[in-house]
Coordinates of C-alpha atoms and ligand atoms in Angstrom, one line a residue:
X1 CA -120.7 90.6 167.9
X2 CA -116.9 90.9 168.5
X3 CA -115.8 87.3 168.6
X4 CA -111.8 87.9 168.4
X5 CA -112.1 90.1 171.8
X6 CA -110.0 87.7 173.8
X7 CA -106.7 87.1 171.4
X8 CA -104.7 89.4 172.1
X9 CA -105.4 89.1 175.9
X10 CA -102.4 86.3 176.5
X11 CA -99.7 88.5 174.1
X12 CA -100.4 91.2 177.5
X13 CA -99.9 88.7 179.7
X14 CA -96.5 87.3 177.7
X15 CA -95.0 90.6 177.6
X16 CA -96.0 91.9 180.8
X17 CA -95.2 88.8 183.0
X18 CA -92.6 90.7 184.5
X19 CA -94.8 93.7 186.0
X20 CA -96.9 90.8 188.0
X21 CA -94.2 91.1 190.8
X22 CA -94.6 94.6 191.2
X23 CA -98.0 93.8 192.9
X24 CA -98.3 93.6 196.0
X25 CA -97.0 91.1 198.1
X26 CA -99.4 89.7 200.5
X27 CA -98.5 91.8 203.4
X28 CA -100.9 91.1 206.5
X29 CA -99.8 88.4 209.6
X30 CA -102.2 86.4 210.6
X31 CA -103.7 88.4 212.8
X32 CA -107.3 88.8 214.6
X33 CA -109.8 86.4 215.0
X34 CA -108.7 82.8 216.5
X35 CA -106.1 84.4 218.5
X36 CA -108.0 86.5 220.1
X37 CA -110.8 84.0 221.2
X38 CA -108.2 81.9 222.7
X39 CA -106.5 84.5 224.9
X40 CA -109.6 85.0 226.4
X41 CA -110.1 81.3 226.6
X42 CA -107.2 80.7 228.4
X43 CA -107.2 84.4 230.6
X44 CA -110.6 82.7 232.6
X45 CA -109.2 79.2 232.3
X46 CA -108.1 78.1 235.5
X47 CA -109.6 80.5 237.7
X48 CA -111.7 79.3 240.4
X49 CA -113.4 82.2 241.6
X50 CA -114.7 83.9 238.2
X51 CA -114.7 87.6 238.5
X52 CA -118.5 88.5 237.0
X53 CA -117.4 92.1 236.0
X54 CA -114.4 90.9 234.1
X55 CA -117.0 88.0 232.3
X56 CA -119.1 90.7 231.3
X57 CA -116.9 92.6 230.0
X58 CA -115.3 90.0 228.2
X59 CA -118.7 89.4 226.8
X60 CA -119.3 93.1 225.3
X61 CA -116.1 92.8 223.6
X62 CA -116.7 89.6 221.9
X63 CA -120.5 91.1 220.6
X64 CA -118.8 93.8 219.4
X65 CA -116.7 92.0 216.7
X66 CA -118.7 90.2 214.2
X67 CA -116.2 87.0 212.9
X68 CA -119.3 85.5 211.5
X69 CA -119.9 83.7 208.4
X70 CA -120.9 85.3 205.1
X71 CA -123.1 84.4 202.2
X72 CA -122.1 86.0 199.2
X73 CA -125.2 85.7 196.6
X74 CA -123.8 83.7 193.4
X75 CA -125.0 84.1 189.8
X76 CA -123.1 83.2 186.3
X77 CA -122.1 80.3 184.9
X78 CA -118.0 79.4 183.5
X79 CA -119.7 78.5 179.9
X80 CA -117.9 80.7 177.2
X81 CA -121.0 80.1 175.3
X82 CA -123.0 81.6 177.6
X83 CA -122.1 83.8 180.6
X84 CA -118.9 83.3 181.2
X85 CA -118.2 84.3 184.8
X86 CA -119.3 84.6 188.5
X87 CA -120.7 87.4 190.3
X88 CA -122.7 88.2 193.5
X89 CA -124.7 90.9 194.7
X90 CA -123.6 93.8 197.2
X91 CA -125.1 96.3 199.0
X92 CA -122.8 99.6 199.1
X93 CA -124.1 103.2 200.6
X94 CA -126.6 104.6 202.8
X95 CA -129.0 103.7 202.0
X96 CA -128.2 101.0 200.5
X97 CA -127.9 100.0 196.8
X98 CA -127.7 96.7 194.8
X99 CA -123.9 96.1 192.7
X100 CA -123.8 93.0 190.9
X101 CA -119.8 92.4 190.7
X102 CA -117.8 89.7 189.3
X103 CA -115.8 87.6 191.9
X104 CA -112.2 87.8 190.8
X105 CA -109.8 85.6 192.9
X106 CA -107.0 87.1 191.2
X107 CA -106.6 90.6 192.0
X108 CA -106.9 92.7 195.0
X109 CA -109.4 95.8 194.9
X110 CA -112.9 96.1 194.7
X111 CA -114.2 98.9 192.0
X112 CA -118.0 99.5 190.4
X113 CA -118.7 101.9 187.7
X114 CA -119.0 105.6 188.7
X115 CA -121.8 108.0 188.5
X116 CA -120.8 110.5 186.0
X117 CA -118.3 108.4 184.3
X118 CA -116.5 109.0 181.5
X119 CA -116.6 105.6 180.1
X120 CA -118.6 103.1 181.6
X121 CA -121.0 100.9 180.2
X122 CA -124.8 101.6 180.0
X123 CA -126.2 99.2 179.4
X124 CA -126.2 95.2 180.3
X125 CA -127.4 92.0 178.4
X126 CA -126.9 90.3 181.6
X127 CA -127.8 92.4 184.5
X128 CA -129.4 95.8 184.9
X129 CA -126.6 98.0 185.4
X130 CA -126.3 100.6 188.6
X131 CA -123.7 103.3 189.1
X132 CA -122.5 104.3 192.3
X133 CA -122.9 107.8 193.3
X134 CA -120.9 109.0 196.3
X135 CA -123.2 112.1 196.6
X136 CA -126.6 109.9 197.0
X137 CA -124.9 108.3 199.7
X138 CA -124.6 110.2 203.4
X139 CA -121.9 107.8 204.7
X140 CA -119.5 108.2 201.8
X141 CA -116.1 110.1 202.2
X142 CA -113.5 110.4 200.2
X143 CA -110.0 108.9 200.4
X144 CA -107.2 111.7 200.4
X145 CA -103.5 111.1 198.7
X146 CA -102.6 111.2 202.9
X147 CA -104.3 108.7 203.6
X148 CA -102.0 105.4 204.4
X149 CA -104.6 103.3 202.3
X150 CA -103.2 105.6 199.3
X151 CA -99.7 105.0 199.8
X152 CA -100.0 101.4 200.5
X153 CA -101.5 101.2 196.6
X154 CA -99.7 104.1 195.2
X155 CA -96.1 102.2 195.9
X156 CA -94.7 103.8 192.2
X157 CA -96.1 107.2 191.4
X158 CA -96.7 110.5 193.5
X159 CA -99.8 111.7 194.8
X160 CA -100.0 115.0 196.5
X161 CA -101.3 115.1 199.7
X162 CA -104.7 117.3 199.5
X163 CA -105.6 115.4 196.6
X164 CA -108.5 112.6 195.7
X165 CA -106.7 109.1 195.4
X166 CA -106.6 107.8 192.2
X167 CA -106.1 104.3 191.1
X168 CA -105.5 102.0 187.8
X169 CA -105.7 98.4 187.4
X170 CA -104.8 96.9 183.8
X171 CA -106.0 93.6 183.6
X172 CA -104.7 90.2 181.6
X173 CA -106.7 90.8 178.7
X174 CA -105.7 94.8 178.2
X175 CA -108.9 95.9 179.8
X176 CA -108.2 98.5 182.8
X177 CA -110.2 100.7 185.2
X178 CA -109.0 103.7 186.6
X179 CA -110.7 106.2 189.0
X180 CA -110.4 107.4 192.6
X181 CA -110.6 105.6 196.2
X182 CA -114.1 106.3 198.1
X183 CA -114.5 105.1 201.7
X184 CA -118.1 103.6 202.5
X185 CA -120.0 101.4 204.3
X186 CA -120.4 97.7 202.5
X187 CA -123.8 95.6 203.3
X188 CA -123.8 92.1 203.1
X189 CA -125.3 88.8 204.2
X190 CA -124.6 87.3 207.5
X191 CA -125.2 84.0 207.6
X192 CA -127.3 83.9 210.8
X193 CA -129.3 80.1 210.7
X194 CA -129.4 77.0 208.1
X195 CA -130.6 79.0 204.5
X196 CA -130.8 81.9 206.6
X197 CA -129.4 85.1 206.4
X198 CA -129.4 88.4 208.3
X199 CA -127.4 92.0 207.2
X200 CA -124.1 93.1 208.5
X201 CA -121.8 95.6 207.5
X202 CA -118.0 97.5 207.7
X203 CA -116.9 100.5 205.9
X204 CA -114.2 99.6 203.6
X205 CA -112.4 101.7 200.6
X206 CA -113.2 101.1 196.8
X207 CA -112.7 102.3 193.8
X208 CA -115.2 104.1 192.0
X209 CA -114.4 103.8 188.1
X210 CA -114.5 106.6 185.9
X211 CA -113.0 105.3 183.2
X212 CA -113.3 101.7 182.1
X213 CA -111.8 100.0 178.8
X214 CA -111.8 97.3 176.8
X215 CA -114.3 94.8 177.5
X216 CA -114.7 96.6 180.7
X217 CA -115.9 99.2 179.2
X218 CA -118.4 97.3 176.9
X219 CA -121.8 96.7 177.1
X220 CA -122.9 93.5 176.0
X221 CA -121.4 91.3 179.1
X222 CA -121.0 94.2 181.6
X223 CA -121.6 94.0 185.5
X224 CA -121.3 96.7 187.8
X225 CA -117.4 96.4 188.9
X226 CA -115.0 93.8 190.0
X227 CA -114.8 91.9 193.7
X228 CA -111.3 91.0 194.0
X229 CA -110.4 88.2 196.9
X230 CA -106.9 88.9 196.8
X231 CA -104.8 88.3 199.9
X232 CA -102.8 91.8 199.9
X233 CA -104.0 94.4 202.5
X234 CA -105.8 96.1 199.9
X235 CA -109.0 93.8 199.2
X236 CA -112.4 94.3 201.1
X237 CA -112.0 90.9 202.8
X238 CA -108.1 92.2 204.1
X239 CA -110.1 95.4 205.0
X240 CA -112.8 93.7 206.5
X241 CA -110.5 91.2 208.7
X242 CA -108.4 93.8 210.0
X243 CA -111.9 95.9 211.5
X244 CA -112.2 92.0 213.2
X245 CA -115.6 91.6 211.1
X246 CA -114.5 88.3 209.5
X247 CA -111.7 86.0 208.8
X248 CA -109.5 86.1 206.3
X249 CA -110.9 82.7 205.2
X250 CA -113.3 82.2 202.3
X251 CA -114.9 79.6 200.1
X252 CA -116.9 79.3 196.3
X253 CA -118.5 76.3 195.2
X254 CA -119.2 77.7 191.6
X255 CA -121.9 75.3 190.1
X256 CA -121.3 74.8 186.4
X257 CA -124.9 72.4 185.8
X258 CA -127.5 74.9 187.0
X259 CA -125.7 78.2 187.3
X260 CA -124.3 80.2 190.4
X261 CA -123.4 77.9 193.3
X262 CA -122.3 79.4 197.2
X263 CA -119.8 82.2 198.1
X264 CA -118.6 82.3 201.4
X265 CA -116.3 84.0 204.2
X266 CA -115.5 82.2 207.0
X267 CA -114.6 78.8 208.0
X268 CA -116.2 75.6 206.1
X269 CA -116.9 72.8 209.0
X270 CA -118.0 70.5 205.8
X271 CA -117.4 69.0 203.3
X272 CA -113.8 68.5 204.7
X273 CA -111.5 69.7 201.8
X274 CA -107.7 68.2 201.4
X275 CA -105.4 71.2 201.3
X276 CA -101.8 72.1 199.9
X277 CA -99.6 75.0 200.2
X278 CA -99.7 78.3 198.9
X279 CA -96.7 79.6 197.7
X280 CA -95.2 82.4 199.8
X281 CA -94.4 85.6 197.8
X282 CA -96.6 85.3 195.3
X283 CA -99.3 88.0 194.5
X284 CA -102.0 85.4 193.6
X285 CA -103.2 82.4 195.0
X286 CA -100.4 80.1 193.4
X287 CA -100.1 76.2 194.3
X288 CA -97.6 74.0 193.3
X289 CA -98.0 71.8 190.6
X290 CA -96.0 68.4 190.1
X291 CA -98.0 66.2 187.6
X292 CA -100.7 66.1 185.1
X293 CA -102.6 62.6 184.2
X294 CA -104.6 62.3 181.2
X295 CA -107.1 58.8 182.5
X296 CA -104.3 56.7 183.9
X297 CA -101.1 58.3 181.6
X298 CA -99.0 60.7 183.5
X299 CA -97.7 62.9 180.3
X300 CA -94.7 63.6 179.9
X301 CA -93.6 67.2 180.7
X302 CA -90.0 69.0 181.2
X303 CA -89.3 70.6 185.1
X304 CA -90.0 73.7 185.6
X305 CA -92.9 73.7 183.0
X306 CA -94.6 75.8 185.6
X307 CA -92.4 78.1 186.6
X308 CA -92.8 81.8 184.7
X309 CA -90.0 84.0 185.5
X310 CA -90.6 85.0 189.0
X311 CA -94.7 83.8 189.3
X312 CA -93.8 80.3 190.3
X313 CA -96.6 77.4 190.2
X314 CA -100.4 77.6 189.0
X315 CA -102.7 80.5 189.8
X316 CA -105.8 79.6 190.8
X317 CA -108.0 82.4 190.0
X318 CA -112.2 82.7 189.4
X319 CA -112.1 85.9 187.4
X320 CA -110.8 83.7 184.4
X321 CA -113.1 81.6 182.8
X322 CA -110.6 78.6 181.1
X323 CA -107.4 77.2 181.5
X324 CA -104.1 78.3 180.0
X325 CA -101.6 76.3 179.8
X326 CA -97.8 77.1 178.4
X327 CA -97.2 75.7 175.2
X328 CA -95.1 72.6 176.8
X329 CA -97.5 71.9 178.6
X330 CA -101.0 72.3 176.2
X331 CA -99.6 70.5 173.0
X332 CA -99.0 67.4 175.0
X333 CA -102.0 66.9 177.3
X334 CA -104.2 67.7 173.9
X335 CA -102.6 65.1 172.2
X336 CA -102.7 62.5 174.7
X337 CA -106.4 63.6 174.9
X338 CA -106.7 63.2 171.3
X339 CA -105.0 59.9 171.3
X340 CA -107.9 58.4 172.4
X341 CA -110.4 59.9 169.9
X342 CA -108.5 59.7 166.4
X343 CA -111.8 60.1 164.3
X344 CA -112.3 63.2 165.3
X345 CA -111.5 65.7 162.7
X346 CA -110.8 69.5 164.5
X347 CA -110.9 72.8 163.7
X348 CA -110.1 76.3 164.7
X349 CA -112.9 78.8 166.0
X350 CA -111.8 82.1 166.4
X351 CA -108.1 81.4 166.7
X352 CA -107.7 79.8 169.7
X353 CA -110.6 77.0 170.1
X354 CA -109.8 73.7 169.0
X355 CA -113.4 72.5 167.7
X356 CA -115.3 69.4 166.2
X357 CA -118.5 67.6 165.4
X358 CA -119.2 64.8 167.6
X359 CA -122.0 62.9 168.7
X360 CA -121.0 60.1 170.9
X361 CA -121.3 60.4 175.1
X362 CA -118.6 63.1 176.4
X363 CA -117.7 59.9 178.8
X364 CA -115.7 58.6 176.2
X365 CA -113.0 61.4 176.8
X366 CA -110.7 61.2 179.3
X367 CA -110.4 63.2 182.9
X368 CA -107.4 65.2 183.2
X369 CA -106.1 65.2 186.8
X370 CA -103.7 67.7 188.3
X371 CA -101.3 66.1 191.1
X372 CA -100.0 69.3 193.7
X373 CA -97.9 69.3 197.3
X374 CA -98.9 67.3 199.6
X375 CA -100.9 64.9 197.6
X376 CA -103.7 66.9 196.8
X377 CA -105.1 66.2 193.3
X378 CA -107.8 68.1 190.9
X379 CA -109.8 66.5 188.4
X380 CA -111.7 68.3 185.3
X381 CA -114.0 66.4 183.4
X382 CA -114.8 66.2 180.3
X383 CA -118.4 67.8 181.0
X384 CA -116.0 70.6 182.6
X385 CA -113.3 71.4 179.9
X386 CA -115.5 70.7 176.9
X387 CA -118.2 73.0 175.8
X388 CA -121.0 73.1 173.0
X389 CA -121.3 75.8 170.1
X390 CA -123.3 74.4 168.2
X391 CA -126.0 70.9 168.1
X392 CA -122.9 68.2 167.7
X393 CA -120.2 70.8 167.4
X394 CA -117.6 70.9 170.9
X395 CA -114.5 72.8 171.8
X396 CA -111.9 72.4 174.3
X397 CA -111.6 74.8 177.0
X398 CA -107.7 74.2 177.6
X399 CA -105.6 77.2 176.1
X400 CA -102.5 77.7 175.1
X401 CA -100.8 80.4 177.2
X402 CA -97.4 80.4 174.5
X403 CA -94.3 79.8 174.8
X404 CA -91.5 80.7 177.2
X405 CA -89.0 83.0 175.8
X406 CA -85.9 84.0 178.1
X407 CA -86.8 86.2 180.3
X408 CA -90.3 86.6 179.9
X409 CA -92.6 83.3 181.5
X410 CA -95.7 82.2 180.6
X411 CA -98.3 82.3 183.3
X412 CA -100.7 78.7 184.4
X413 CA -103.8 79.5 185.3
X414 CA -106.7 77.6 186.1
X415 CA -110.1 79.2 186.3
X416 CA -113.5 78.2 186.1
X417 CA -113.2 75.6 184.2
X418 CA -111.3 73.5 186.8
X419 CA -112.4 74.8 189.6
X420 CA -116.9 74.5 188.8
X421 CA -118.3 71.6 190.7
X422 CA -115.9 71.8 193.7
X423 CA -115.7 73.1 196.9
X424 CA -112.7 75.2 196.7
X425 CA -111.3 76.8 200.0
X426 CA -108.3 79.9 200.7
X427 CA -107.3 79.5 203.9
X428 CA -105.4 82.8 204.0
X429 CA -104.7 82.8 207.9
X430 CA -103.1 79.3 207.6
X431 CA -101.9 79.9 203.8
X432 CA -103.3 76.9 202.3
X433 CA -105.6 76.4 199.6
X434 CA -107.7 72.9 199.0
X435 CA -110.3 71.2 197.2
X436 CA -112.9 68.8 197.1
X437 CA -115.6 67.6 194.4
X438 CA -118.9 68.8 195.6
X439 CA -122.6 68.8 194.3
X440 CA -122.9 72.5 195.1
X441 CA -126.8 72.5 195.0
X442 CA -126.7 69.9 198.4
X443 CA -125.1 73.3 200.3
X444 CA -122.1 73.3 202.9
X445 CA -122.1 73.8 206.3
X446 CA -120.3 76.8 207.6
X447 CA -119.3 78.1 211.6
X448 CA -120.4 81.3 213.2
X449 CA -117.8 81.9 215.1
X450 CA -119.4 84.3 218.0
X451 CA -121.7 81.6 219.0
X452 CA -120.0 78.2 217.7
X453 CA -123.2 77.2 215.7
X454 CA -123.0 75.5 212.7
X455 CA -125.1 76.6 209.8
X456 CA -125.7 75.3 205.9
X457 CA -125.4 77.5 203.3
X458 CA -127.2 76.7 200.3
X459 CA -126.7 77.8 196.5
X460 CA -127.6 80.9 195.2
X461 CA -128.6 81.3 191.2
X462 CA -128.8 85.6 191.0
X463 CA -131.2 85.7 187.7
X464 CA -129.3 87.5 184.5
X465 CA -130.6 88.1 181.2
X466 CA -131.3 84.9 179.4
X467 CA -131.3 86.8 176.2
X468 CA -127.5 86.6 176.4
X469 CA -127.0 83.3 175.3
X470 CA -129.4 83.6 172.1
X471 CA -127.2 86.7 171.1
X472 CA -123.9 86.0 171.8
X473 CA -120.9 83.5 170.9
X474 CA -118.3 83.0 172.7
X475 CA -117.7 86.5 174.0
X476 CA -117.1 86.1 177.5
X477 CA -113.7 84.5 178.2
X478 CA -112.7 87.1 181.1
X479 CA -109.0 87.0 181.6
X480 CA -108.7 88.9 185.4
X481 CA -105.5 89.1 186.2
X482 CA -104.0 92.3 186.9
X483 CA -100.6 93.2 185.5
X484 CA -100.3 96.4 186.2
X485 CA -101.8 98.1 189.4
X486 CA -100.8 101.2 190.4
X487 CA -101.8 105.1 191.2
X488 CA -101.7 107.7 187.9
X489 CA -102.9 111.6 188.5
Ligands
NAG501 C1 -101.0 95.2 206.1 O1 -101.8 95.0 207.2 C2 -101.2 94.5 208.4 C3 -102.2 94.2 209.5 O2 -103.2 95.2 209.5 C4 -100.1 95.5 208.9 O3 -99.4 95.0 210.0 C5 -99.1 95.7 207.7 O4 -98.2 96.7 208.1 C6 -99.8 96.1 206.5 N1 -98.9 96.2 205.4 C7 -98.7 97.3 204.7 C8 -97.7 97.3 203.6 O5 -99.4 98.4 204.9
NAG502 C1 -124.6 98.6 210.4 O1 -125.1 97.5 211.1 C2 -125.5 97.8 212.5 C3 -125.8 96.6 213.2 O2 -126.8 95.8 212.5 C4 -126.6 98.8 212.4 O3 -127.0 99.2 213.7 C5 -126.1 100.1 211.6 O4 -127.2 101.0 211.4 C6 -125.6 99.6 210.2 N1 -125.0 100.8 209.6 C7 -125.4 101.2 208.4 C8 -124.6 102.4 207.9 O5 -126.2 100.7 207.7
NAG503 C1 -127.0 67.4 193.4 O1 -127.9 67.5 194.6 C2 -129.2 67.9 194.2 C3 -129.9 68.2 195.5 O2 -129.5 67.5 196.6 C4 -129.8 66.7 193.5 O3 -131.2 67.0 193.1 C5 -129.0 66.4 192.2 O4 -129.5 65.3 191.5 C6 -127.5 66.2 192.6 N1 -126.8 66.2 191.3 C7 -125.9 65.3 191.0 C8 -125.1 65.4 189.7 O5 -125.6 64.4 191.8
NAG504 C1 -130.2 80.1 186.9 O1 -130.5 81.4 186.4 C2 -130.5 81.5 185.0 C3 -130.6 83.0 184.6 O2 -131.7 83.6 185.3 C4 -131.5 80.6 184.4 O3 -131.5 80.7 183.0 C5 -131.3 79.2 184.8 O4 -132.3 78.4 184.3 C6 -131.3 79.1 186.3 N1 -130.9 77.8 186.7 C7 -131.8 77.0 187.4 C8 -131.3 75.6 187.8 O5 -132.9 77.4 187.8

């Protein structure tokens, strides 16, 4: 039991802090879907004498694009005692096979370990694993270095043309994946009445992983790949959106008391969610942060706490489990937290938790709220950023990210932790991003666009292993956010 993995994940993030602008940018205009419908709204407005032929042929072209609502399939939980992160269920091939991937927020590909591999894990304690095999599959094709798809990934480094793309992605923690682009046709649920779901699909372009590393290359908490949500042109949803098959809108409600919670793609009638900005230019889902209150204290923090470098504001990502905080940031909210509670008497686990026995209600800590743009404010619990080891033994889920040195930031990023037990919305088309606290397990109610039916979606729990927890401590802090992502040969 390797219980140290995750230390030296935040030194890769300090010194490579730079290399996060080289993603990327988030490239597409807001392009298909509500544009579209009202043209055609306002092309028959008005008209007295409605043209039937012209009606009907308005009609075929609506069926034929699909900007319905999706139900992603959610298991995992944001314990690091336990699971330790999100994923849902995809079909991918003809026919189709199962992929259990983890839902990653923060970067911009989707990949699942490749048949024949190299180095891949073999076996799960959480789910049983499943390699893709392009040659199983009659609708796979592969993705030459000509291919525009190619070059819009492989910014950096050649590819000759008559060659299989390849890709790498180096992740926060030093884990990486690297392989080659595969085109194929992705399955997945269309939401299609209340708890109800039907099958759609698109053919998108993945990578299929040869090689995987560091904890992605382990066993013990593997899944099949990585789903990344990203807003660059790159991700499935992008992919998806531009083919007109959905918007570039989606929604999690990752539930942190019973495990899973609801995925989604599309637009979220209820609950209503208050939004703020995303910040332009940036090649995550960043917000902008103005204050932190500990109960009814604002603490006391220096401008520009947030800002690393050139990654401005806080990333809000789900493929990373805790909060991470730079150091100007962490030492005072934990000792304003700590204010309250001087008994206590803390220790270190593994480095980086903060840890002690206690035995009293969890109520008696206080909520820390985060104040963004527009008045938009997100609070975490202490049932949220504190989690048991042991019977009477707690830890804090805030981290210290380090400390700025010139040059180099220090990333804020907050992940499960903060974002469990909410209804959290990216409103890519509109570039905002908002929030609302929400009992997952009483569903939301999403629109299907073709139609204009409203629909709930409830929450999914995808079974895993339930040996994991017995076995393992503390082993599952992912860390998802790419640093590096780019083409080698
Ligand atoms: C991203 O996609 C949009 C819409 O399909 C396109 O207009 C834009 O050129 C693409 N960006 C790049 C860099 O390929
Ligand atoms: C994709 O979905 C359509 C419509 O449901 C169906 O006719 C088609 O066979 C599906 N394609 C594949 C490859 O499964
Ligand atoms: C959440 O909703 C479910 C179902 O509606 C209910 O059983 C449960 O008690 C609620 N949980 C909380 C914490 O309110
Ligand atoms: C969710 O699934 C996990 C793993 O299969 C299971 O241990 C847990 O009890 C489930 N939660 C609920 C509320 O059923």
């Amino acid at each position: 039991m390797d219980l140290r993995r995750r230390h030296w994940s935040l030194s890769a993030i300090l010194l490579s802090a730079s290399f996060v602008t080289l993603l990327n940018p988030p490239q597409l205009s807001s392009a298909a879907s509500e544009n579209l419908v009202f043209e055609v709204r306002s092309k028959f407005a008005g008209k007295s004498q409605i043209d039937l032929r012209a009606l009907r042929a308005h009609d075929t072209h609506r069926h034929s694009r699909l900007l319905s609502a999706i139900d992603l399939p959610l298991g995992g939980d944001s314990q690091p005692e336990s699971v330790g992160l999100y994923f849902t269920k995809i079909g991918l091939g003809t026919p189709s096979r199962d992929f259990h991937v983890q839902v990653d927020t923060g970067s911009d590909i989707l990949w699942v370990n490749c048949a024949g591999c190299i180095r891949c894990p073999r076996k799960s304690d959480l789910v049983e694993l499943t390699p893709y095999d392009a040659d199983a599959s009659s609708t796979a094709k592969s993705v030459s270095c000509s291919d525009s798809f190619c070059s819009y990934v492989n910014q950096r480094s050649e590819c000759h043309s008559g060659s299989t793309c390849q890709y790498v992605i180096q992740y926060g923690d030093g884990s990486s994946t690297n392989g080659y682009l595969v085109r194929d046709v992705m399955h997945l649920d269309l939401v299609t009445g209340n708890r109800q779901t039907g099958s759609t699909n698109g053919t998108i372009i993945f990578g299929c992983g040869s090689k995987q590393s560091g904890q992605l290359g382990e066993s013990v908490s593997a899944v099949d790949g990585i789903i990344g949500f990203g807003q660059s042109n790159s991700s499935f949803i992008s992919q998806l959106a531009s083919q007109r098959k959905v918007k570039r809108s989606f929604a999690h409600c990752l539930d942190n008391n019973n495990g899973g919670g609801i995925f989604t793609i599309g637009e979220v009638v209820s609950p209503k969610v208050k939004t703020t900005p995303m910040l332009s230019n940036s090649a995550h889902y960043s917000v902008n942060l103005n204050s932190i209150q500990v109960g009814d204290s604002v603490l006391k923090i220096s401008s520009g706490a947030f800002d690393s470098g050139e990654e401005k504001g806080v990333i809000v990502d789900s493929g990373t489990t805790l909060v991470y905080l730079p150091d100007g940031v962490f030492k005072p909210l934990m000792s304003q937290i700590l204010a309250s509670h001087p008994e206590l008497t803390l220790h270190t686990v593994q480095d980086s938790f903060t840890c002690f026995h206690y035995t009293d209600k969890l109520d008696r800590f206080p909520p820390v709220t985060f104040q963004f743009d527009k008045s938009t404010s997100l609070t975490v619990t202490p049932q949220e950023y504190l989690f048991q080891i042991q019977e009477n033994t707690w830890c804090f889920g805030w981290q210290n990210g380090g400390m700025q040195t010139k040059g180099v930031g220090v990333l804020t990023i907050l992940g499960d932790m903060a974002l469990s037990n909410k209804l959290v919305v990216y409103d890519i088309e509109n570039q905002v991003i908002g929030w609302t606290n929400h009992n997952c397990s009483a569903g939301i109610q999403v629109k299907d666009e073709q139609s204009g039916a409203i629909y709930t979606v409830g929450a999914h729990n995808l079974s895993w292993s339930s040996s994991l927890a017995v076995t393992k401590l503390l082993t599952f802090v992912s860390f998802l956010i790419p640093f590096l992502f780019n083409i080698a040969l």
